[in-house]
Short mmCIF file of C-alpha atoms in Angstrom, two decimals:
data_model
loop_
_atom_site.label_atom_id
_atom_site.label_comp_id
_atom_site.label_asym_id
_atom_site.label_seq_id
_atom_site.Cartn_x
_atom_site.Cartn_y
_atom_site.Cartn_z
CA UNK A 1 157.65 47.50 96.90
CA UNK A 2 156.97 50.51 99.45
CA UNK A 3 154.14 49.70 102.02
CA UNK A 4 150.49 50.81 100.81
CA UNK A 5 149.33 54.07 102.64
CA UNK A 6 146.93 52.41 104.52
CA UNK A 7 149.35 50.21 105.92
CA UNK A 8 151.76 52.47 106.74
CA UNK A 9 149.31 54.96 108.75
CA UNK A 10 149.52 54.06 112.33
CA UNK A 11 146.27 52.67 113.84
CA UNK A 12 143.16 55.02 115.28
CA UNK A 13 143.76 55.09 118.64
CA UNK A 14 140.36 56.77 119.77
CA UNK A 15 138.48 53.20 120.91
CA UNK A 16 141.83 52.72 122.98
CA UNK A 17 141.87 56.18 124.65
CA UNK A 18 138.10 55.49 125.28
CA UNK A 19 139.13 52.36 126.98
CA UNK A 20 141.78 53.78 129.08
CA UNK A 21 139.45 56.68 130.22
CA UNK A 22 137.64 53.70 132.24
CA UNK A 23 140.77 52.45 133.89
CA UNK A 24 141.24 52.96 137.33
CA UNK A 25 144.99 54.66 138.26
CA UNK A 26 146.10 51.86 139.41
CA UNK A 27 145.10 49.72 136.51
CA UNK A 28 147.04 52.80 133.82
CA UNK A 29 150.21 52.72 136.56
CA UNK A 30 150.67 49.26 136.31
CA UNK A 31 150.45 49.10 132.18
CA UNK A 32 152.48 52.18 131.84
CA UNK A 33 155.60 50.25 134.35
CA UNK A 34 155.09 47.03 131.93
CA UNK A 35 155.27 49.33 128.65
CA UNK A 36 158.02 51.27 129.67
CA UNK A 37 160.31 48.38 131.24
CA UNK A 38 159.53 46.41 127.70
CA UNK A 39 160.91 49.31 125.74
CA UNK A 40 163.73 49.97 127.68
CA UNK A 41 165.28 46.61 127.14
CA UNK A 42 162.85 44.34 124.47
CA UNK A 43 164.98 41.81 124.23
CA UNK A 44 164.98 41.10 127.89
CA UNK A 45 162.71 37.90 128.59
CA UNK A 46 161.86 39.46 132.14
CA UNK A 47 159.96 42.44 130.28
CA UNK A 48 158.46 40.78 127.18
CA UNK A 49 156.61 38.07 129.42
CA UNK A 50 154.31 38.85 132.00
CA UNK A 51 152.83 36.36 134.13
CA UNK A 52 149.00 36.94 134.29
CA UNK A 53 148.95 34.81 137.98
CA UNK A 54 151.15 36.58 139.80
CA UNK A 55 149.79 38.23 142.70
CA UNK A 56 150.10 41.74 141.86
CA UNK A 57 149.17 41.28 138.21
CA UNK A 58 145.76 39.34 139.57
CA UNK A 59 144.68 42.13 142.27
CA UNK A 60 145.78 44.98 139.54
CA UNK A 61 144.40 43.94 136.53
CA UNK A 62 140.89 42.16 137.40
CA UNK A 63 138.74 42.71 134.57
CA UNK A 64 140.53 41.70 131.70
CA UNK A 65 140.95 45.62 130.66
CA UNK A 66 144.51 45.55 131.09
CA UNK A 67 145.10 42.36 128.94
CA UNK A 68 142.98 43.51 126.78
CA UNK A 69 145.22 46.89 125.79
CA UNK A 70 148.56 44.77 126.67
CA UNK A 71 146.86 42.03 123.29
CA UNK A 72 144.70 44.33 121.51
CA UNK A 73 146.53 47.24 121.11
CA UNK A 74 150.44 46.66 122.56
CA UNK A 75 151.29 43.58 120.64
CA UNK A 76 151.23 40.59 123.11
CA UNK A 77 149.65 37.44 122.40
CA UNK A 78 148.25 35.25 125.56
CA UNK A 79 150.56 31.81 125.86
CA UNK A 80 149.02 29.67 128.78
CA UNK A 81 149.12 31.70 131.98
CA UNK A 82 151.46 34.64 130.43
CA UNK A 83 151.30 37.38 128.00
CA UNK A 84 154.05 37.37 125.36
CA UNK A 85 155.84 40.44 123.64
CA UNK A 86 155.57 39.43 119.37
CA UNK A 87 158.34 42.13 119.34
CA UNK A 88 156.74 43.13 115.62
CA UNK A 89 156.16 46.61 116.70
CA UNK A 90 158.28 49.20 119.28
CA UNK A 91 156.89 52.26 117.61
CA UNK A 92 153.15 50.51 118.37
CA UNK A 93 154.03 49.91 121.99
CA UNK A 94 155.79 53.47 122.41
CA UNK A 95 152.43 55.05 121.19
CA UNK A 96 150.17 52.96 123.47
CA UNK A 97 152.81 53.76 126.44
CA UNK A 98 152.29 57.51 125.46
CA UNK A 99 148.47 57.23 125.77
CA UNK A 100 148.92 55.12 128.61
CA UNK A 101 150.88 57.93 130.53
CA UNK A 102 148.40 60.70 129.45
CA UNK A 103 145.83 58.77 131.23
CA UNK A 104 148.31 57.95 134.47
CA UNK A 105 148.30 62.22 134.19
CA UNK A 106 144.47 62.68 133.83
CA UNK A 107 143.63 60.52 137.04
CA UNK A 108 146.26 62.49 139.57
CA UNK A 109 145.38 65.49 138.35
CA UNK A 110 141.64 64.90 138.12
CA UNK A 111 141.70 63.02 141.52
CA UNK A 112 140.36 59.66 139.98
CA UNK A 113 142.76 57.90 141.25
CA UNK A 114 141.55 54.73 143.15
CA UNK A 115 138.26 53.46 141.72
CA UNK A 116 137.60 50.91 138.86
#
């Protein structure tokens, strides 16, 4: 049978371009590289892992903002010290990159670009 409406409606994204308002550029730059790399080749292990202790992840991402739009909203699941790609959902993590890069453009252009 054909998907129920509701299901096949992609999800409000207000709360996440709330959330992403808050993020520092740095922060948006980082989750727009791991969005885009993941689409460009999702079956590469390199882009549908990301190590949450790696150095630059750490500094970037303190907070637990960026995890939380990379799980709540991108489709990765938190394994141990890594996120993991479910790989359920492209068109999901191509509208999240698209919000995600909307944001990147608000900070440069509204000069918001190092704090958070």
């Amino acid at each position: 049978p054909p998907p129920s409406p509701a299901a096949a409606q992609p999800r409000d994204l207000s709360s996440l371009r709330t959330l992403l308002s808050t993020l520092s550029a740095p922060k948006l730059r980082l989750l727009h590289m791991y969005l885009s790399n993941l689409l460009a080749s999702p079956s590469s292990p390199h882009y549908t892992t990301i190590s949450t202790s790696n150095d630059r992840f750490r500094s970037t991402m303190a907070g637990g903002e960026g995890e939380e739009v990379l799980c709540g909203w991108a489709g990765f699941v938190k394994e141990g010290r890594c996120l993991k790609w479910r790989g359920d959902d492209a068109a999901e993590v191509e509208r999240v990159r698209a919000l995600v890069a909307d944001a990147v453009r608000g900070k440069e252009e509204g000069g918001g670009g190092e704090e958070g």
